[in-house]
């Protein structure tokens, strides 16, 4: 029986001696016997008539060869390179030289070394709490065994620790500050080892009440700021809406108010046209009317009515023919 690690090389021995009675051609065969008895043996390599044939088994193509370049010298051993887990099985060497026939069986087990081992911490790293250090290998043939050791400090595991070598768990009960440090785990099987490490930092309990109070205060402050923003936005929106409603209430068909000077000119012009259309006999009534007053901006009368004039700083004179109106 042979046990080898994946990736390594193995030599399966097969030596023989020929007798004087063996006169036939020499044949050397290596076959793989399947675990299932229902299947036939598979030839993997052969030496016959001074020639090597190694194309029978695709799974070992390019990875197997006779140890001796001249197998007929009495050494038909087989080398298998870069072993894989699938190479595990029973191999049989057959030596034939008529009339003699001899064979030998060899059990090969290819094991995988532990690899991709990861360390982790489970539980709260607070003083007085129980904390578990975990160690698991992603690869590796059974049986795997795990062992923990402390790298820093005393290098001895705490007195309250409990180790499970099969699962790789290290339980530290009632943790204290002295438990802090670096811990290393070594995974082992029959063909190799692998390791990982983790840092443990035991701290005082967290003030949960203070954290909750701080979270509540922070939430309330955030809500107050949000409410202030919403209030300002609503107020601004109402002001814009009010200005828009007032703007639409203004009638577009109302003309703007006339200026004082334009009102006066309009009134005087209308009276000029009236005076120009009347005869001299009718002017006597108009000459007695005081024209020293100009209508105010806020007051107008129809041309047919006697206008009322506001006091003015200037006298207005108009000459119609030989008649002067003051």
mmCIF file of C-alpha atoms in Angstrom:
data_model
loop_
_atom_site.group_PDB
_atom_site.id
_atom_site.type_symbol
_atom_site.label_atom_id
_atom_site.label_comp_id
_atom_site.label_asym_id
_atom_site.label_seq_id
_atom_site.Cartn_x
_atom_site.Cartn_y
_atom_site.Cartn_z
ATOM 1 C CA UNK A 1 0.000 0.000 0.000
ATOM 2 C CA UNK A 2 1.168 3.487 -0.882
ATOM 3 C CA UNK A 3 -0.091 6.853 0.365
ATOM 4 C CA UNK A 4 1.008 9.959 -1.454
ATOM 5 C CA UNK A 5 0.040 13.590 -1.573
ATOM 6 C CA UNK A 6 -1.605 15.170 -4.578
ATOM 7 C CA UNK A 7 0.983 16.656 -6.934
ATOM 8 C CA UNK A 8 3.746 14.305 -5.852
ATOM 9 C CA UNK A 9 5.392 11.421 -7.719
ATOM 10 C CA UNK A 10 5.095 7.732 -6.898
ATOM 11 C CA UNK A 11 7.010 4.666 -8.081
ATOM 12 C CA UNK A 12 5.054 1.421 -8.095
ATOM 13 C CA UNK A 13 7.650 -1.392 -7.870
ATOM 14 C CA UNK A 14 7.592 -4.430 -10.131
ATOM 15 C CA UNK A 15 10.828 -6.423 -10.396
ATOM 16 C CA UNK A 16 11.235 -9.932 -11.730
ATOM 17 C CA UNK A 17 13.737 -12.636 -12.610
ATOM 18 C CA UNK A 18 13.530 -14.886 -15.684
ATOM 19 C CA UNK A 19 14.222 -18.584 -15.507
ATOM 20 C CA UNK A 20 15.918 -20.709 -18.101
ATOM 21 C CA UNK A 21 12.619 -22.321 -18.931
ATOM 22 C CA UNK A 22 11.010 -19.019 -19.956
ATOM 23 C CA UNK A 23 11.635 -18.939 -23.664
ATOM 24 C CA UNK A 24 8.643 -17.036 -25.069
ATOM 25 C CA UNK A 25 8.415 -13.281 -25.807
ATOM 26 C CA UNK A 26 8.459 -10.960 -22.770
ATOM 27 C CA UNK A 27 5.305 -8.952 -22.038
ATOM 28 C CA UNK A 28 4.892 -6.498 -19.130
ATOM 29 C CA UNK A 29 1.444 -5.049 -18.412
ATOM 30 C CA UNK A 30 0.153 -2.545 -15.883
ATOM 31 C CA UNK A 31 -3.614 -2.547 -15.348
ATOM 32 C CA UNK A 32 -5.960 -0.534 -13.178
ATOM 33 C CA UNK A 33 -8.480 -2.656 -11.279
ATOM 34 C CA UNK A 34 -11.706 -0.683 -10.741
ATOM 35 C CA UNK A 35 -13.355 -0.593 -7.321
ATOM 36 C CA UNK A 36 -16.539 -1.811 -8.957
ATOM 37 C CA UNK A 37 -16.132 -5.509 -9.667
ATOM 38 C CA UNK A 38 -18.675 -5.203 -12.477
ATOM 39 C CA UNK A 39 -16.186 -3.276 -14.626
ATOM 40 C CA UNK A 40 -13.269 -4.733 -16.553
ATOM 41 C CA UNK A 41 -9.615 -4.102 -15.868
ATOM 42 C CA UNK A 42 -8.139 -1.178 -17.785
ATOM 43 C CA UNK A 43 -4.681 -1.531 -19.353
ATOM 44 C CA UNK A 44 -2.692 1.658 -18.755
ATOM 45 C CA UNK A 45 0.778 0.782 -20.167
ATOM 46 C CA UNK A 46 2.434 -2.208 -21.829
ATOM 47 C CA UNK A 47 5.866 -3.437 -22.908
ATOM 48 C CA UNK A 48 5.867 -6.010 -25.704
ATOM 49 C CA UNK A 49 8.344 -7.023 -28.384
ATOM 50 C CA UNK A 50 10.871 -4.417 -27.226
ATOM 51 C CA UNK A 51 8.318 -1.588 -27.537
ATOM 52 C CA UNK A 52 6.333 0.535 -25.048
ATOM 53 C CA UNK A 53 2.592 1.199 -25.556
ATOM 54 C CA UNK A 54 1.166 3.917 -23.292
ATOM 55 C CA UNK A 55 -1.891 5.274 -25.117
ATOM 56 C CA UNK A 56 -4.501 2.963 -23.556
ATOM 57 C CA UNK A 57 -5.619 5.114 -20.589
ATOM 58 C CA UNK A 58 -6.321 8.787 -21.253
ATOM 59 C CA UNK A 59 -6.406 9.668 -17.542
ATOM 60 C CA UNK A 60 -2.661 9.039 -17.200
ATOM 61 C CA UNK A 61 -1.467 10.093 -20.625
ATOM 62 C CA UNK A 62 1.746 12.066 -20.337
ATOM 63 C CA UNK A 63 2.057 11.360 -16.593
ATOM 64 C CA UNK A 64 3.320 7.750 -16.530
ATOM 65 C CA UNK A 65 6.398 5.879 -17.706
ATOM 66 C CA UNK A 66 8.485 2.789 -16.977
ATOM 67 C CA UNK A 67 11.102 3.534 -14.352
ATOM 68 C CA UNK A 68 13.766 1.629 -16.315
ATOM 69 C CA UNK A 69 14.231 2.490 -19.958
ATOM 70 C CA UNK A 70 14.880 -1.237 -20.603
ATOM 71 C CA UNK A 71 12.132 -3.142 -18.712
ATOM 72 C CA UNK A 72 13.360 -6.530 -19.970
ATOM 73 C CA UNK A 73 16.380 -6.150 -17.670
ATOM 74 C CA UNK A 74 14.149 -7.255 -14.821
ATOM 75 C CA UNK A 75 12.650 -3.928 -13.677
ATOM 76 C CA UNK A 76 9.109 -3.218 -14.851
ATOM 77 C CA UNK A 77 8.394 -0.568 -12.141
ATOM 78 C CA UNK A 78 5.991 2.250 -13.043
ATOM 79 C CA UNK A 79 6.384 5.989 -12.325
ATOM 80 C CA UNK A 80 3.269 8.176 -12.054
ATOM 81 C CA UNK A 81 3.926 11.913 -12.023
ATOM 82 C CA UNK A 82 1.857 14.841 -10.692
ATOM 83 C CA UNK A 83 -0.556 12.618 -8.794
ATOM 84 C CA UNK A 84 -4.250 13.459 -8.659
ATOM 85 C CA UNK A 85 -6.947 12.322 -6.264
ATOM 86 C CA UNK A 86 -8.545 10.427 -9.167
ATOM 87 C CA UNK A 87 -5.414 8.262 -9.431
ATOM 88 C CA UNK A 88 -6.438 6.453 -6.254
ATOM 89 C CA UNK A 89 -7.003 2.755 -6.964
ATOM 90 C CA UNK A 90 -5.546 -0.758 -7.213
ATOM 91 C CA UNK A 91 -2.764 -1.273 -9.763
ATOM 92 C CA UNK A 92 -1.550 -4.699 -10.957
ATOM 93 C CA UNK A 93 1.732 -5.555 -12.647
ATOM 94 C CA UNK A 94 1.730 -8.661 -14.887
ATOM 95 C CA UNK A 95 4.916 -10.220 -16.271
ATOM 96 C CA UNK A 96 4.490 -12.873 -18.974
ATOM 97 C CA UNK A 97 7.170 -15.035 -20.600
ATOM 98 C CA UNK A 98 5.886 -18.367 -21.648
ATOM 99 C CA UNK A 99 5.362 -20.575 -19.964
ATOM 100 C CA UNK A 100 5.776 -18.398 -16.824
ATOM 101 C CA UNK A 101 3.295 -15.731 -15.613
ATOM 102 C CA UNK A 102 3.594 -13.621 -12.426
ATOM 103 C CA UNK A 103 1.570 -10.645 -11.076
ATOM 104 C CA UNK A 104 1.574 -8.222 -8.168
ATOM 105 C CA UNK A 105 -1.140 -5.841 -6.814
ATOM 106 C CA UNK A 106 -0.469 -2.446 -5.258
ATOM 107 C CA UNK A 107 -3.006 -0.196 -3.506
ATOM 108 C CA UNK A 108 -2.383 3.521 -4.180
ATOM 109 C CA UNK A 109 -4.126 6.226 -2.189
ATOM 110 C CA UNK A 110 -3.651 9.830 -3.270
ATOM 111 C CA UNK A 111 -4.364 12.242 -0.426
ATOM 112 C CA UNK A 112 -4.939 15.985 -0.640
ATOM 113 C CA UNK A 113 -2.992 18.205 1.733
ATOM 114 C CA UNK A 114 -4.933 20.694 3.848
ATOM 115 C CA UNK A 115 -5.250 23.965 1.961
ATOM 116 C CA UNK A 116 -7.095 27.317 2.064
ATOM 117 C CA UNK A 117 -7.448 27.109 5.832
ATOM 118 C CA UNK A 118 -9.423 30.004 7.301
ATOM 119 C CA UNK A 119 -9.654 31.264 10.889
ATOM 120 C CA UNK A 120 -12.567 33.272 12.291
ATOM 121 C CA UNK A 121 -14.080 34.528 15.555
ATOM 122 C CA UNK A 122 -17.642 33.798 16.624
ATOM 123 C CA UNK A 123 -19.330 35.627 19.485
ATOM 124 C CA UNK A 124 -18.871 38.928 21.292
ATOM 125 C CA UNK A 125 -15.308 39.919 22.163
ATOM 126 C CA UNK A 126 -16.359 41.513 25.448
ATOM 127 C CA UNK A 127 -15.081 40.873 28.930
ATOM 128 C CA UNK A 128 -17.082 38.110 30.633
ATOM 129 C CA UNK A 129 -18.487 36.702 27.394
ATOM 130 C CA UNK A 130 -17.793 33.318 25.796
ATOM 131 C CA UNK A 131 -15.983 33.549 22.456
ATOM 132 C CA UNK A 132 -15.215 30.777 19.940
ATOM 133 C CA UNK A 133 -12.240 30.654 17.564
ATOM 134 C CA UNK A 134 -13.003 28.598 14.443
ATOM 135 C CA UNK A 135 -10.624 26.907 11.982
ATOM 136 C CA UNK A 136 -11.699 25.191 8.732
ATOM 137 C CA UNK A 137 -9.706 23.887 5.737
ATOM 138 C CA UNK A 138 -11.449 24.227 2.380
ATOM 139 C CA UNK A 139 -9.371 21.368 0.962
ATOM 140 C CA UNK A 140 -7.805 18.264 2.456
ATOM 141 C CA UNK A 141 -8.378 14.551 2.653
ATOM 142 C CA UNK A 142 -9.667 13.106 5.898
ATOM 143 C CA UNK A 143 -8.884 12.607 8.569
ATOM 144 C CA UNK A 144 -8.133 16.252 9.309
ATOM 145 C CA UNK A 145 -6.973 17.284 12.749
ATOM 146 C CA UNK A 146 -6.876 20.850 14.081
ATOM 147 C CA UNK A 147 -4.696 22.310 16.779
ATOM 148 C CA UNK A 148 -4.681 25.837 18.244
ATOM 149 C CA UNK A 149 -1.803 27.673 19.861
ATOM 150 C CA UNK A 150 -1.249 31.179 21.133
ATOM 151 C CA UNK A 151 1.436 33.071 19.211
ATOM 152 C CA UNK A 152 1.748 36.215 21.337
ATOM 153 C CA UNK A 153 2.190 36.555 25.076
ATOM 154 C CA UNK A 154 2.562 33.411 27.117
ATOM 155 C CA UNK A 155 1.882 31.156 24.068
ATOM 156 C CA UNK A 156 -0.192 28.963 26.338
ATOM 157 C CA UNK A 157 -3.928 28.640 25.803
ATOM 158 C CA UNK A 158 -6.123 30.165 28.550
ATOM 159 C CA UNK A 159 -7.021 27.835 31.394
ATOM 160 C CA UNK A 160 -10.745 28.063 30.546
ATOM 161 C CA UNK A 161 -10.268 27.080 26.876
ATOM 162 C CA UNK A 162 -11.833 23.943 25.390
ATOM 163 C CA UNK A 163 -10.393 22.528 22.128
ATOM 164 C CA UNK A 164 -12.178 20.241 19.668
ATOM 165 C CA UNK A 165 -9.506 18.784 17.366
ATOM 166 C CA UNK A 166 -12.027 17.315 14.928
ATOM 167 C CA UNK A 167 -14.052 20.475 14.270
ATOM 168 C CA UNK A 168 -11.263 23.010 14.816
ATOM 169 C CA UNK A 169 -13.229 25.031 17.401
ATOM 170 C CA UNK A 170 -11.555 26.605 20.407
ATOM 171 C CA UNK A 171 -14.009 27.817 23.078
ATOM 172 C CA UNK A 172 -12.771 30.546 25.436
ATOM 173 C CA UNK A 173 -15.083 30.853 28.452
ATOM 174 C CA UNK A 174 -15.538 34.035 30.493
ATOM 175 C CA UNK A 175 -13.064 36.005 28.370
ATOM 176 C CA UNK A 176 -10.831 38.618 30.017
ATOM 177 C CA UNK A 177 -8.365 41.231 28.741
ATOM 178 C CA UNK A 178 -5.537 38.746 29.249
ATOM 179 C CA UNK A 179 -7.032 36.571 26.516
ATOM 180 C CA UNK A 180 -6.257 39.207 23.886
ATOM 181 C CA UNK A 181 -3.561 38.328 21.370
ATOM 182 C CA UNK A 182 -2.792 36.377 18.189
ATOM 183 C CA UNK A 183 -3.916 32.760 17.911
ATOM 184 C CA UNK A 184 -2.743 30.288 15.239
ATOM 185 C CA UNK A 185 -4.465 27.136 13.997
ATOM 186 C CA UNK A 186 -2.666 24.220 12.282
ATOM 187 C CA UNK A 187 -4.666 21.761 10.148
ATOM 188 C CA UNK A 188 -3.004 18.359 9.661
ATOM 189 C CA UNK A 189 -3.606 15.107 7.820
ATOM 190 C CA UNK A 190 -1.320 12.217 6.855
ATOM 191 C CA UNK A 191 0.301 14.049 3.938
ATOM 192 C CA UNK A 192 0.655 17.675 4.991
ATOM 193 C CA UNK A 193 -0.265 20.714 7.064
ATOM 194 C CA UNK A 194 -1.698 24.201 6.598
ATOM 195 C CA UNK A 195 -2.286 27.037 9.035
ATOM 196 C CA UNK A 196 -3.992 30.386 9.603
ATOM 197 C CA UNK A 197 -4.121 32.973 12.378
ATOM 198 C CA UNK A 198 -6.567 35.432 13.919
ATOM 199 C CA UNK A 199 -6.328 38.440 16.256
ATOM 200 C CA UNK A 200 -8.469 38.430 19.403
ATOM 201 C CA UNK A 201 -9.157 41.758 21.145
ATOM 202 C CA UNK A 202 -11.199 41.486 24.343
ATOM 203 C CA UNK A 203 -12.745 44.858 25.314
ATOM 204 C CA UNK A 204 -15.042 46.179 28.084
ATOM 205 C CA UNK A 205 -18.812 45.932 27.494
ATOM 206 C CA UNK A 206 -20.293 48.591 25.242
ATOM 207 C CA UNK A 207 -22.544 51.244 26.881
ATOM 208 C CA UNK A 208 -25.739 50.217 25.116
ATOM 209 C CA UNK A 209 -27.903 52.787 26.919
ATOM 210 C CA UNK A 210 -25.666 55.655 25.766
ATOM 211 C CA UNK A 211 -25.752 54.418 22.174
ATOM 212 C CA UNK A 212 -29.553 54.177 22.220
ATOM 213 C CA UNK A 213 -29.903 57.651 23.758
ATOM 214 C CA UNK A 214 -27.550 59.112 21.183
ATOM 215 C CA UNK A 215 -29.481 57.456 18.380
ATOM 216 C CA UNK A 216 -32.794 58.856 19.707
ATOM 217 C CA UNK A 217 -31.407 62.388 20.066
ATOM 218 C CA UNK A 218 -29.907 62.247 16.601
ATOM 219 C CA UNK A 219 -33.227 61.080 15.172
ATOM 220 C CA UNK A 220 -35.148 63.885 16.891
ATOM 221 C CA UNK A 221 -32.703 66.512 15.640
ATOM 222 C CA UNK A 222 -32.991 65.147 12.143
ATOM 223 C CA UNK A 223 -36.795 65.265 12.318
ATOM 224 C CA UNK A 224 -36.773 68.856 13.586
ATOM 225 C CA UNK A 225 -34.523 69.975 10.740
ATOM 226 C CA UNK A 226 -36.745 68.183 8.257
ATOM 227 C CA UNK A 227 -39.874 69.819 9.692
ATOM 228 C CA UNK A 228 -38.236 73.257 9.470
ATOM 229 C CA UNK A 229 -37.381 72.704 5.825
ATOM 230 C CA UNK A 230 -40.925 71.559 5.032
ATOM 231 C CA UNK A 231 -42.434 74.569 6.870
ATOM 232 C CA UNK A 232 -40.251 77.070 4.975
ATOM 233 C CA UNK A 233 -41.076 75.404 1.693
ATOM 234 C CA UNK A 234 -44.833 75.499 2.357
ATOM 235 C CA UNK A 235 -44.687 79.160 3.430
ATOM 236 C CA UNK A 236 -42.819 80.179 0.308
ATOM 237 C CA UNK A 237 -45.257 78.208 -1.817
ATOM 238 C CA UNK A 238 -48.270 79.995 -0.237
ATOM 239 C CA UNK A 239 -46.682 83.427 -0.831
ATOM 240 C CA UNK A 240 -46.096 82.657 -4.496
ATOM 241 C CA UNK A 241 -49.645 81.382 -4.846
ATOM 242 C CA UNK A 242 -51.068 84.597 -3.255
ATOM 243 C CA UNK A 243 -49.034 86.869 -5.561
ATOM 244 C CA UNK A 244 -50.235 84.912 -8.563
ATOM 245 C CA UNK A 245 -53.916 85.229 -7.511
ATOM 246 C CA UNK A 246 -53.605 89.021 -6.966
ATOM 247 C CA UNK A 247 -52.008 89.460 -10.373
ATOM 248 C CA UNK A 248 -54.912 87.692 -12.102
ATOM 249 C CA UNK A 249 -57.479 89.920 -10.304
ATOM 250 C CA UNK A 250 -56.246 93.056 -12.155
ATOM 251 C CA UNK A 251 -58.583 93.841 -15.083
ATOM 252 C CA UNK A 252 -56.716 93.994 -18.328
ATOM 253 C CA UNK A 253 -59.300 96.348 -20.024
ATOM 254 C CA UNK A 254 -58.899 99.244 -17.499
ATOM 255 C CA UNK A 255 -56.727 102.013 -19.039
ATOM 256 C CA UNK A 256 -53.984 103.616 -16.955
ATOM 257 C CA UNK A 257 -54.762 106.989 -15.261
ATOM 258 C CA UNK A 258 -54.108 110.122 -17.296
ATOM 259 C CA UNK A 259 -51.468 112.603 -16.297
ATOM 260 C CA UNK A 260 -52.363 116.074 -15.068
ATOM 261 C CA UNK A 261 -51.016 117.870 -18.075
ATOM 262 C CA UNK A 262 -52.763 115.589 -20.593
ATOM 263 C CA UNK A 263 -56.083 116.107 -18.758
ATOM 264 C CA UNK A 264 -55.750 119.869 -18.888
ATOM 265 C CA UNK A 265 -54.842 119.885 -22.577
ATOM 266 C CA UNK A 266 -57.780 117.641 -23.401
ATOM 267 C CA UNK A 267 -60.227 119.899 -21.561
ATOM 268 C CA UNK A 268 -58.956 123.114 -23.105
ATOM 269 C CA UNK A 269 -58.997 121.570 -26.567
ATOM 270 C CA UNK A 270 -62.630 120.592 -26.213
ATOM 271 C CA UNK A 271 -63.599 124.094 -25.104
ATOM 272 C CA UNK A 272 -61.682 125.657 -27.999
ATOM 273 C CA UNK A 273 -63.686 123.663 -30.459
ATOM 274 C CA UNK A 274 -66.892 124.747 -28.724
ATOM 275 C CA UNK A 275 -65.949 128.424 -28.796
ATOM 276 C CA UNK A 276 -64.873 128.262 -32.394
ATOM 277 C CA UNK A 277 -68.264 126.970 -33.480
ATOM 278 C CA UNK A 278 -70.275 129.737 -31.808
ATOM 279 C CA UNK A 279 -71.216 133.173 -33.135
ATOM 280 C CA UNK A 280 -69.981 136.458 -31.611
ATOM 281 C CA UNK A 281 -73.376 137.093 -30.136
ATOM 282 C CA UNK A 282 -73.098 134.004 -28.024
ATOM 283 C CA UNK A 283 -69.636 134.721 -26.751
ATOM 284 C CA UNK A 284 -70.872 137.167 -24.145
ATOM 285 C CA UNK A 285 -71.974 134.354 -21.870
ATOM 286 C CA UNK A 286 -68.647 132.591 -22.207
ATOM 287 C CA UNK A 287 -66.579 135.668 -21.546
ATOM 288 C CA UNK A 288 -68.088 135.947 -18.123
ATOM 289 C CA UNK A 289 -67.042 132.450 -17.194
ATOM 290 C CA UNK A 290 -63.744 132.161 -15.242
ATOM 291 C CA UNK A 291 -61.247 130.113 -17.278
ATOM 292 C CA UNK A 292 -58.463 130.471 -14.846
ATOM 293 C CA UNK A 293 -59.189 127.006 -13.413
ATOM 294 C CA UNK A 294 -58.022 123.667 -14.898
ATOM 295 C CA UNK A 295 -59.807 120.364 -14.136
ATOM 296 C CA UNK A 296 -58.032 118.147 -11.691
ATOM 297 C CA UNK A 297 -56.632 114.739 -12.683
ATOM 298 C CA UNK A 298 -59.289 112.891 -10.754
ATOM 299 C CA UNK A 299 -62.322 114.791 -12.008
ATOM 300 C CA UNK A 300 -63.837 115.281 -15.531
ATOM 301 C CA UNK A 301 -67.135 116.609 -16.823
ATOM 302 C CA UNK A 302 -68.965 116.196 -20.074
ATOM 303 C CA UNK A 303 -68.280 118.960 -22.648
ATOM 304 C CA UNK A 304 -71.899 120.129 -22.424
ATOM 305 C CA UNK A 305 -71.679 121.036 -18.766
ATOM 306 C CA UNK A 306 -70.119 124.138 -17.274
ATOM 307 C CA UNK A 307 -66.644 123.093 -16.203
ATOM 308 C CA UNK A 308 -65.307 123.782 -12.748
ATOM 309 C CA UNK A 309 -61.664 124.790 -12.663
ATOM 310 C CA UNK A 310 -59.151 124.341 -9.921
ATOM 311 C CA UNK A 311 -57.002 127.352 -9.048
ATOM 312 C CA UNK A 312 -53.945 127.656 -11.217
ATOM 313 C CA UNK A 313 -50.723 129.535 -10.887
ATOM 314 C CA UNK A 314 -50.974 130.771 -14.515
ATOM 315 C CA UNK A 315 -53.643 132.617 -16.557
ATOM 316 C CA UNK A 316 -54.646 131.066 -19.847
ATOM 317 C CA UNK A 317 -55.509 133.446 -22.732
ATOM 318 C CA UNK A 318 -56.936 132.583 -26.123
ATOM 319 C CA UNK A 319 -57.747 134.909 -28.977
ATOM 320 C CA UNK A 320 -60.525 134.144 -31.388
ATOM 321 C CA UNK A 321 -60.736 136.671 -34.158
ATOM 322 C CA UNK A 322 -60.990 140.140 -32.520
ATOM 323 C CA UNK A 323 -62.085 138.655 -29.183
ATOM 324 C CA UNK A 324 -59.580 137.704 -26.478
ATOM 325 C CA UNK A 325 -60.686 135.210 -23.795
ATOM 326 C CA UNK A 326 -58.866 135.307 -20.479
#
